[in-house]
Amino acid sequence: MSQLLHYKILATATLDYLKAHFSKSIIVDGRSHIGEYYEQQQLLVEKYFQKKATGLLKKKFESLSGPLRKRGDQAFARYIAERTGQQLDVVSEAQEAFQQRAAKFLAKPVNEQRRSAGTNNGYEESPAIIAPDGRKRLHIVRGRSGQQMTSSVTIVFEQSSTGIYCKLGLDEELTAVWKDNDSILITSKKDDLPETTKYRQVQSFDELVTIEYAEG
């Protein structure tokens, strides 16, 4: 088998695994941005294969599979072995990745280590607002992104998380509450600050949550 075909098979198998396991991890207003990204990557794999760009196919496989390998995803390793015959030592790769992160952290001066270990970074995050079933939570985040202040709401599911509301500027009256396990009410200050994100539904696998809005 040529190296060109070898890496095309590996990249395609990796994308199939990612689609099956993560395309439905976050769906907002009926749209899976993650799934769309994987479809775009599949088109690139086909393009590189047609152009006989072995190097690009190899890099694509490494970039797609890298996060899975570095966290020691053994289910992924078994899938690749069964699908392609390629053996991946994800345990060793995960250990090496951890050691590299630890060495990089310890190489910093102590004051930088303390800053890196902190969670502030200019942001103020509310205590978790936990759903009645205890399986989901919300966070209100206010802080600076570059030169721009933002106020936002993030939802955290058991296997994924995403922002569901964001406006430019500081809204100290922004609140979010669970009406029940499957619906949220977000209340924001009535002002002229532009809203950059305002989803009405968010889904993670089989859990669907609707979002209502009000102005205080």
XYZ file of N, CA and C in Angstrom:
648
model
N 0.847 -1.199 0.000
C 0.000 0.000 0.000
C 0.881 1.247 0.000
N 0.547 2.212 -0.842
C 1.321 3.449 -0.898
C 1.097 4.277 0.361
N 2.057 5.151 0.680
C 1.908 6.068 1.818
C 0.717 7.003 1.606
N 0.483 7.374 0.360
C -0.650 8.249 0.045
C -1.963 7.593 0.473
N -2.173 6.348 0.051
C -3.405 5.642 0.400
C -3.454 5.332 1.894
N -2.298 5.004 2.463
C -2.214 4.688 3.891
C -2.756 5.842 4.744
N -2.286 7.049 4.472
C -2.714 8.192 5.295
C -4.127 8.653 4.948
N -4.552 8.382 3.716
C -5.944 8.694 3.381
C -6.889 7.794 4.182
N -6.554 6.520 4.275
C -7.375 5.577 5.038
C -7.384 5.952 6.518
N -6.212 6.303 7.062
C -6.127 6.677 8.474
C -6.927 7.945 8.768
N -6.783 8.954 7.908
C -7.499 10.215 8.124
C -9.005 10.011 8.018
N -9.428 9.214 7.040
C -10.861 8.953 6.860
C -11.432 8.181 8.042
N -10.702 7.183 8.513
C -11.160 6.406 9.669
C -11.251 7.286 10.914
N -10.281 8.177 11.083
C -10.309 9.091 12.233
C -11.525 9.998 12.170
N -11.817 10.524 10.998
C -12.995 11.386 10.843
C -14.283 10.617 11.103
N -14.354 9.378 10.651
C -15.547 8.566 10.909
C -15.742 8.358 12.412
N -14.646 8.139 13.122
C -14.722 7.975 14.583
C -15.180 9.276 15.246
N -14.607 10.395 14.824
C -14.975 11.693 15.396
C -16.442 12.018 15.136
N -16.892 11.753 13.914
C -18.299 12.019 13.580
C -19.231 11.190 14.458
N -18.908 9.911 14.605
C -19.778 9.015 15.367
C -19.844 9.387 16.841
N -18.739 9.905 17.381
C -18.678 10.150 18.822
C -18.913 11.601 19.232
N -18.696 12.548 18.313
C -18.728 13.948 18.747
C -19.633 14.871 17.940
N -20.145 14.431 16.795
C -20.977 15.322 15.976
C -22.216 15.798 16.724
N -22.735 14.955 17.630
C -23.938 15.319 18.382
C -23.628 15.810 19.793
N -22.341 16.088 20.062
C -21.982 16.526 21.413
C -22.553 17.901 21.717
N -22.623 18.763 20.699
C -23.264 20.077 20.846
C -23.996 20.413 19.549
N -25.306 20.649 19.674
C -26.128 21.102 18.550
C -26.884 22.336 19.027
N -26.725 23.447 18.325
C -27.400 24.683 18.729
C -28.366 25.113 17.632
N -29.609 25.360 18.031
C -30.665 25.735 17.088
C -30.705 24.790 15.888
N -30.560 23.494 16.177
C -30.646 22.464 15.148
C -29.413 22.303 14.284
N -28.342 22.980 14.628
C -27.140 22.953 13.786
C -25.937 22.418 14.565
N -25.249 21.451 13.991
C -24.032 20.911 14.590
C -22.824 21.542 13.901
N -22.254 22.554 14.524
C -21.058 23.186 13.960
C -19.892 22.202 13.943
N -19.854 21.321 14.936
C -18.790 20.318 14.989
C -18.923 19.349 13.819
N -20.150 18.884 13.562
C -20.382 17.981 12.437
C -20.029 18.627 11.109
N -20.369 19.913 10.965
C -20.041 20.635 9.733
C -18.532 20.742 9.553
N -17.822 20.957 10.657
C -16.360 21.028 10.594
C -15.780 19.703 10.108
N -16.290 18.595 10.619
C -15.785 17.286 10.191
C -16.060 17.048 8.707
N -17.206 17.491 8.217
C -17.512 17.343 6.788
C -16.531 18.149 5.943
N -16.186 19.347 6.402
C -15.198 20.169 5.693
C -13.838 19.480 5.667
N -13.478 18.861 6.792
C -12.200 18.157 6.854
C -12.182 16.951 5.919
N -13.326 16.282 5.771
C -13.410 15.148 4.852
C -13.175 15.594 3.414
N -13.714 16.747 3.061
C -13.485 17.297 1.722
C -12.008 17.601 1.499
N -11.335 18.104 2.541
C -9.901 18.379 2.423
C -9.108 17.089 2.234
N -9.486 16.047 2.957
C -8.809 14.757 2.810
C -8.927 14.259 1.370
N -10.122 14.349 0.804
C -10.326 13.920 -0.583
C -9.516 14.787 -1.545
N -9.469 16.082 -1.266
C -8.711 17.005 -2.118
C -7.224 16.662 -2.091
N -6.671 16.433 -0.896
C -5.252 16.096 -0.782
C -4.952 14.767 -1.467
N -5.886 13.820 -1.366
C -5.676 12.518 -1.998
C -5.646 12.662 -3.515
N -6.572 13.430 -4.064
C -6.613 13.632 -5.512
C -5.363 14.351 -6.013
N -4.817 15.240 -5.189
C -3.610 15.992 -5.568
C -2.333 15.216 -5.259
N -2.517 13.999 -4.688
C -1.377 13.156 -4.319
C -0.448 13.858 -3.319
N -1.048 14.597 -2.393
C -0.296 15.356 -1.390
C -0.134 14.501 -0.129
N 0.812 13.571 -0.181
C 1.008 12.644 0.937
C 1.340 13.376 2.231
N 2.219 14.374 2.142
C 2.617 15.119 3.332
C 1.442 15.808 4.006
N 0.561 16.387 3.200
C -0.610 17.070 3.757
C -1.590 16.074 4.377
N -1.728 14.907 3.752
C -2.597 13.878 4.324
C -2.055 13.386 5.666
N -0.744 13.223 5.748
C -0.133 12.793 7.006
C -0.374 13.828 8.098
N -0.171 15.109 7.763
C -0.401 16.182 8.741
C -1.865 16.243 9.158
N -2.763 16.004 8.205
C -4.191 16.036 8.525
C -4.545 14.905 9.493
N -4.033 13.714 9.232
C -4.275 12.607 10.163
C -3.733 12.931 11.552
N -2.523 13.474 11.597
C -1.908 13.772 12.895
C -2.674 14.856 13.647
N -3.157 15.870 12.930
C -3.887 16.950 13.609
C -5.263 16.485 14.081
N -5.927 15.635 13.298
C -7.246 15.138 13.684
C -7.167 14.135 14.830
N -6.163 13.281 14.786
C -6.057 12.223 15.794
C -5.266 12.651 17.023
N -4.498 13.734 16.907
C -3.629 14.167 18.000
C -4.318 14.301 19.351
N -5.429 15.054 19.439
C -6.102 15.192 20.739
C -6.566 13.854 21.317
N -7.007 12.939 20.458
C -7.449 11.623 20.924
C -6.270 10.809 21.443
N -5.154 10.860 20.727
C -3.972 10.106 21.139
C -3.373 10.667 22.426
N -3.328 12.003 22.521
C -2.680 12.625 23.684
C -3.481 12.474 24.966
N -4.748 12.159 24.844
C -5.521 11.907 26.066
C -5.701 10.408 26.315
N -5.041 9.594 25.503
C -5.041 8.152 25.736
C -6.355 7.470 25.440
N -7.010 7.869 24.361
C -8.315 7.299 24.004
C -8.120 5.885 23.443
N -8.266 4.897 24.307
C -8.022 3.516 23.890
C -9.128 2.976 22.992
N -10.342 3.514 23.129
C -11.419 3.101 22.222
C -11.077 3.520 20.791
N -10.474 4.695 20.651
C -10.039 5.160 19.332
C -8.936 4.253 18.792
N -7.986 3.901 19.639
C -6.888 3.030 19.202
C -7.422 1.682 18.721
N -8.400 1.127 19.452
C -8.985 -0.156 19.029
C -9.727 -0.002 17.703
N -10.444 1.105 17.547
C -11.191 1.350 16.309
C -10.239 1.420 15.115
N -9.152 2.165 15.264
C -8.179 2.298 14.173
C -7.538 0.946 13.860
N -7.224 0.172 14.885
C -6.612 -1.142 14.665
C -7.562 -2.062 13.902
N -8.834 -2.060 14.295
C -9.818 -2.919 13.627
C -10.107 -2.448 12.210
N -10.118 -1.148 12.016
C -10.490 -0.578 10.718
C -9.329 -0.586 9.723
N -8.119 -0.330 10.215
C -6.987 -0.138 9.297
C -5.820 -1.087 9.539
N -5.781 -1.727 10.704
C -4.632 -2.559 11.038
C -3.496 -1.788 11.673
N -3.604 -0.476 11.742
C -2.566 0.370 12.333
C -2.650 0.303 13.862
N -1.519 0.039 14.508
C -1.461 -0.004 15.966
C -0.980 1.350 16.497
N -1.752 1.940 17.398
C -1.395 3.220 18.014
C -1.143 3.011 19.502
N -0.004 3.482 19.986
C 0.320 3.366 21.413
C -0.140 4.643 22.115
N -1.455 4.750 22.325
C -2.009 5.991 22.878
C -1.643 6.173 24.345
N -1.386 5.092 25.070
C -1.009 5.217 26.481
C 0.337 5.930 26.597
N 1.320 5.488 25.816
C 2.635 6.133 25.845
C 2.552 7.574 25.364
N 1.743 7.824 24.333
C 1.605 9.187 23.820
C 0.962 10.099 24.859
N -0.022 9.588 25.589
C -0.673 10.388 26.626
C 0.302 10.704 27.754
N 1.108 9.725 28.148
C 2.093 9.945 29.203
C 3.135 10.968 28.770
N 3.584 10.864 27.529
C 4.572 11.806 27.008
C 4.000 13.220 26.944
N 2.744 13.344 26.512
C 2.106 14.655 26.432
C 1.985 15.281 27.816
N 1.639 14.465 28.820
C 1.533 14.969 30.192
C 2.892 15.438 30.698
N 3.924 14.655 30.447
C 5.264 15.021 30.903
C 5.742 16.312 30.242
N 5.415 16.500 28.977
C 5.804 17.728 28.283
C 5.092 18.941 28.868
N 3.794 18.788 29.180
C 3.056 19.895 29.789
C 3.607 20.229 31.171
N 3.918 19.180 31.934
C 4.453 19.397 33.278
C 5.812 20.080 33.218
N 6.674 19.636 32.308
C 8.002 20.237 32.182
C 7.902 21.699 31.753
N 6.989 21.994 30.840
C 6.801 23.372 30.381
C 6.308 24.253 31.520
N 5.400 23.725 32.338
C 4.866 24.480 33.467
C 5.954 24.739 34.502
N 6.741 23.702 34.835
C 7.760 23.836 35.870
C 8.931 24.699 35.423
N 9.105 24.873 34.115
C 10.191 25.707 33.600
C 9.898 27.194 33.768
N 8.649 27.535 34.063
C 8.284 28.941 34.243
C 8.719 29.424 35.620
N 8.987 30.739 35.765
C 9.221 31.299 37.097
C 8.005 31.053 37.987
N 8.222 31.027 39.299
C 7.153 30.693 40.242
C 5.954 31.609 40.093
N 6.193 32.912 39.883
C 5.057 33.841 39.761
C 4.223 33.539 38.526
N 4.866 33.091 37.436
C 4.115 32.729 36.236
C 3.356 31.422 36.450
N 3.938 30.501 37.219
C 3.238 29.257 37.526
C 1.945 29.550 38.270
N 2.023 30.484 39.213
C 0.829 30.819 39.989
C -0.248 31.419 39.093
N 0.186 32.280 38.154
C -0.789 32.875 37.238
C -1.396 31.814 36.335
N -0.554 30.877 35.854
C -1.046 29.827 34.962
C -2.006 28.896 35.686
N -1.741 28.639 36.961
C -2.588 27.734 37.727
C -3.907 28.372 38.105
N -3.978 29.688 38.096
C -5.205 30.391 38.458
C -6.243 30.281 37.361
N -7.479 30.640 37.698
C -8.570 30.542 36.728
C -9.149 31.905 36.395
N -8.544 32.962 36.898
C -9.137 34.282 36.719
C -8.950 34.786 35.303
N -7.677 35.106 34.945
C -7.359 35.595 33.602
C -8.260 36.752 33.178
N -8.645 37.602 34.141
C -9.461 38.761 33.798
C -10.938 38.475 33.714
N -11.354 37.260 34.026
C -12.764 36.880 33.931
C -13.357 36.672 35.320
N -14.605 36.999 35.433
C -15.363 36.718 36.654
C -16.438 35.703 36.296
N -16.374 34.541 36.925
C -17.330 33.471 36.631
C -18.203 33.209 37.846
N -19.499 33.146 37.624
C -20.432 32.910 38.724
C -20.288 31.492 39.254
N -20.722 31.251 40.489
C -20.822 29.864 40.958
C -21.756 29.082 40.033
N -21.575 27.780 39.995
C -22.392 26.944 39.115
C -23.869 27.057 39.468
N -24.684 27.210 38.426
C -26.141 27.217 38.571
C -26.599 25.841 38.098
N -26.901 24.969 39.048
C -27.087 23.548 38.745
C -28.544 23.232 38.436
N -28.756 22.427 37.401
C -30.106 21.996 37.020
C -30.697 21.109 38.115
N -32.028 21.031 38.201
C -32.661 20.188 39.225
C -32.193 18.736 39.209
N -31.876 18.203 38.009
C -31.431 16.808 37.950
C -29.960 16.637 38.316
N -29.249 17.750 38.530
C -27.850 17.699 38.921
C -26.894 17.321 37.819
N -27.375 17.194 36.589
C -26.543 16.705 35.483
C -26.016 17.819 34.594
N -26.563 18.997 34.714
C -26.159 20.119 33.872
C -25.967 21.347 34.754
N -25.185 22.303 34.260
C -25.009 23.530 35.024
C -24.780 24.715 34.090
N -25.030 25.882 34.625
C -24.820 27.130 33.903
C -23.766 27.957 34.628
N -23.056 28.780 33.853
C -22.132 29.754 34.430
C -22.352 31.092 33.729
N -22.375 32.154 34.498
C -22.387 33.501 33.937
C -20.954 34.013 33.998
N -20.452 34.483 32.870
C -19.060 34.914 32.777
C -19.017 36.359 32.298
N -18.300 37.169 33.034
C -18.075 38.558 32.624
C -16.576 38.783 32.582
N -16.092 39.384 31.510
C -14.659 39.607 31.425
C -14.266 40.252 30.124
N -12.971 40.354 29.941
C -12.433 41.038 28.774
C -11.845 40.031 27.801
N -12.268 40.139 26.554
C -11.705 39.335 25.480
C -10.953 40.285 24.561
N -9.607 40.282 24.682
C -8.836 41.299 23.969
C -9.121 42.658 24.578
N -9.587 43.569 23.756
C -9.942 44.900 24.235
C -11.429 45.035 24.511
N -12.197 43.957 24.307
C -13.652 44.041 24.397
C -14.181 43.340 25.648
N -14.999 44.040 26.418
C -15.673 43.438 27.560
C -16.892 42.664 27.067
N -17.125 41.484 27.628
C -18.287 40.676 27.248
C -18.993 40.146 28.498
N -20.274 39.855 28.335
C -21.081 39.211 29.374
C -21.757 38.014 28.711
N -21.615 36.829 29.287
C -22.088 35.635 28.584
C -22.604 34.571 29.544
N -23.308 33.593 28.957
C -23.809 32.434 29.698
C -23.309 31.173 28.994
N -22.762 30.257 29.770
C -22.264 28.982 29.257
C -23.038 27.839 29.899
N -23.355 26.822 29.105
C -23.991 25.619 29.647
C -22.986 24.472 29.612
N -22.966 23.687 30.671
C -22.062 22.544 30.772
C -22.898 21.275 30.923
N -22.793 20.392 29.925
C -23.419 19.075 29.997
C -22.411 18.091 30.586
N -22.795 16.833 30.668
C -21.891 15.829 31.227
C -20.676 15.591 30.338
N -20.834 15.741 29.012
C -19.729 15.436 28.104
C -19.302 16.609 27.229
N -19.915 17.759 27.392
C -19.572 18.883 26.524
C -20.066 20.182 27.138
N -19.647 21.288 26.553
C -20.093 22.600 27.017
C -20.035 23.582 25.857
N -20.804 24.667 25.973
C -20.788 25.691 24.933
C -21.407 26.974 25.465
N -21.053 28.086 24.833
C -21.710 29.341 25.143
C -23.080 29.381 24.478
N -24.079 29.898 25.201
C -25.427 29.974 24.627
C -25.914 31.414 24.493
N -25.241 32.336 25.181
C -25.634 33.743 25.087
C -24.403 34.605 25.328
N -24.292 35.681 24.551
C -23.179 36.612 24.749
C -23.573 37.984 24.236
N -23.204 38.999 24.987
C -23.402 40.378 24.545
C -22.115 41.146 24.810
N -21.861 42.137 23.987
C -20.689 42.976 24.171
C -20.958 43.967 25.292
N -19.934 44.221 26.105
C -20.088 45.153 27.208
C -20.383 44.439 28.513
N -20.439 45.207 29.585
C -20.656 44.656 30.917
C -22.122 44.771 31.310
N -22.757 43.639 31.540
C -24.144 43.595 32.008
C -24.146 42.946 33.390
N -24.136 43.773 34.419
C -24.092 43.255 35.783
C -25.431 42.675 36.220
N -26.474 42.892 35.424
C -27.799 42.370 35.763
C -28.117 41.058 35.046
N -27.170 40.550 34.279
C -27.388 39.302 33.543
C -27.575 38.137 34.520
N -28.669 37.397 34.354
C -28.938 36.228 35.200
C -29.388 35.056 34.330
N -29.259 33.871 34.872
C -29.731 32.659 34.191
C -30.257 31.701 35.254
N -31.449 31.159 35.026
C -32.048 30.218 35.983
C -32.634 29.030 35.227
N -32.703 27.905 35.907
C -33.369 26.724 35.367
C -34.849 26.803 35.705
N -35.712 26.774 34.705
C -37.153 26.696 34.950
C -37.532 25.269 35.325
N -36.856 24.318 34.694
C -36.948 22.897 35.016
C -35.718 22.240 34.407
N -35.703 20.923 34.322
C -34.512 20.242 33.801
C -34.224 20.547 32.338
N -35.234 20.981 31.606
C -35.095 21.105 30.155
C -35.302 22.518 29.628
N -35.366 23.510 30.498
C -35.555 24.882 30.013
C -34.863 25.890 30.925
N -34.386 26.958 30.293
C -33.607 28.000 30.965
C -34.249 29.347 30.672
N -34.189 30.240 31.643
C -34.594 31.626 31.432
C -33.383 32.515 31.665
N -33.004 33.263 30.618
C -31.899 34.217 30.711
C -32.485 35.625 30.707
N -32.136 36.406 31.707
C -32.625 37.781 31.813
C -31.446 38.738 31.716
N -31.547 39.695 30.811
C -30.473 40.667 30.612
C -31.012 42.082 30.776
N -30.121 42.994 31.012
C -30.492 44.398 31.159
C -30.938 44.959 29.812
N -31.985 45.771 29.839
C -32.444 46.411 28.613
C -31.506 47.564 28.291
N -30.741 47.414 27.231
C -29.769 48.439 26.841
C -29.488 48.301 25.351
N -28.524 49.052 24.877
C -28.190 49.036 23.447
C -26.966 48.182 23.144
N -26.498 47.402 24.108
C -25.319 46.581 23.872
C -25.652 45.466 22.877
N -24.831 45.293 21.847
C -25.136 44.270 20.829
C -24.968 42.850 21.365
N -25.902 41.974 20.980
C -25.835 40.561 21.343
C -25.184 39.790 20.194
N -24.126 39.064 20.496
C -23.406 38.324 19.453
C -23.819 36.856 19.386
N -24.360 36.331 20.467
C -24.843 34.949 20.506
C -26.158 34.922 21.275
N -27.163 34.253 20.698
C -28.460 34.171 21.376
C -29.205 32.943 20.849
N -28.840 31.782 21.374
C -29.456 30.544 20.920
C -30.779 30.286 21.635
N -31.674 29.573 20.944
C -32.980 29.216 21.502
C -33.045 27.759 21.949
N -32.182 26.944 21.393
C -32.124 25.531 21.770
C -30.673 25.078 21.793
N -30.362 24.210 22.724
C -29.037 23.598 22.748
C -29.215 22.134 23.124
N -28.490 21.283 22.421
C -28.633 19.844 22.622
C -27.270 19.195 22.731
N -27.154 18.238 23.647
C -25.960 17.403 23.743
C -26.421 15.953 23.741
N -26.157 15.271 22.638
C -26.634 13.900 22.434
C -28.152 13.862 22.612
N -28.686 13.182 23.618
C -30.147 13.057 23.739
C -30.770 14.118 24.644
N -29.964 14.999 25.196
C -30.492 16.027 26.101
C -30.736 17.327 25.342
N -31.992 17.760 25.315
C -32.374 18.988 24.622
C -32.856 20.010 25.649
N -32.304 21.215 25.577
C -32.666 22.295 26.493
C -33.134 23.493 25.676
N -34.286 24.046 26.031
C -34.784 25.253 25.373
C -34.419 26.468 26.220
N -34.253 27.594 25.537
C -33.794 28.818 26.205
C -34.780 29.941 25.933
N -35.244 30.574 26.986
C -36.129 31.728 26.879
C -35.372 32.970 27.339
N -35.828 34.122 26.848
C -35.146 35.377 27.174
C -36.133 36.410 27.693
N -35.629 37.256 28.578
C -36.418 38.371 29.095
C -35.469 39.532 29.369
N -36.016 40.732 29.422
C -35.229 41.919 29.752
C -35.663 42.431 31.115
N -34.669 42.714 31.958
C -34.972 43.178 33.303
C -35.150 44.689 33.369
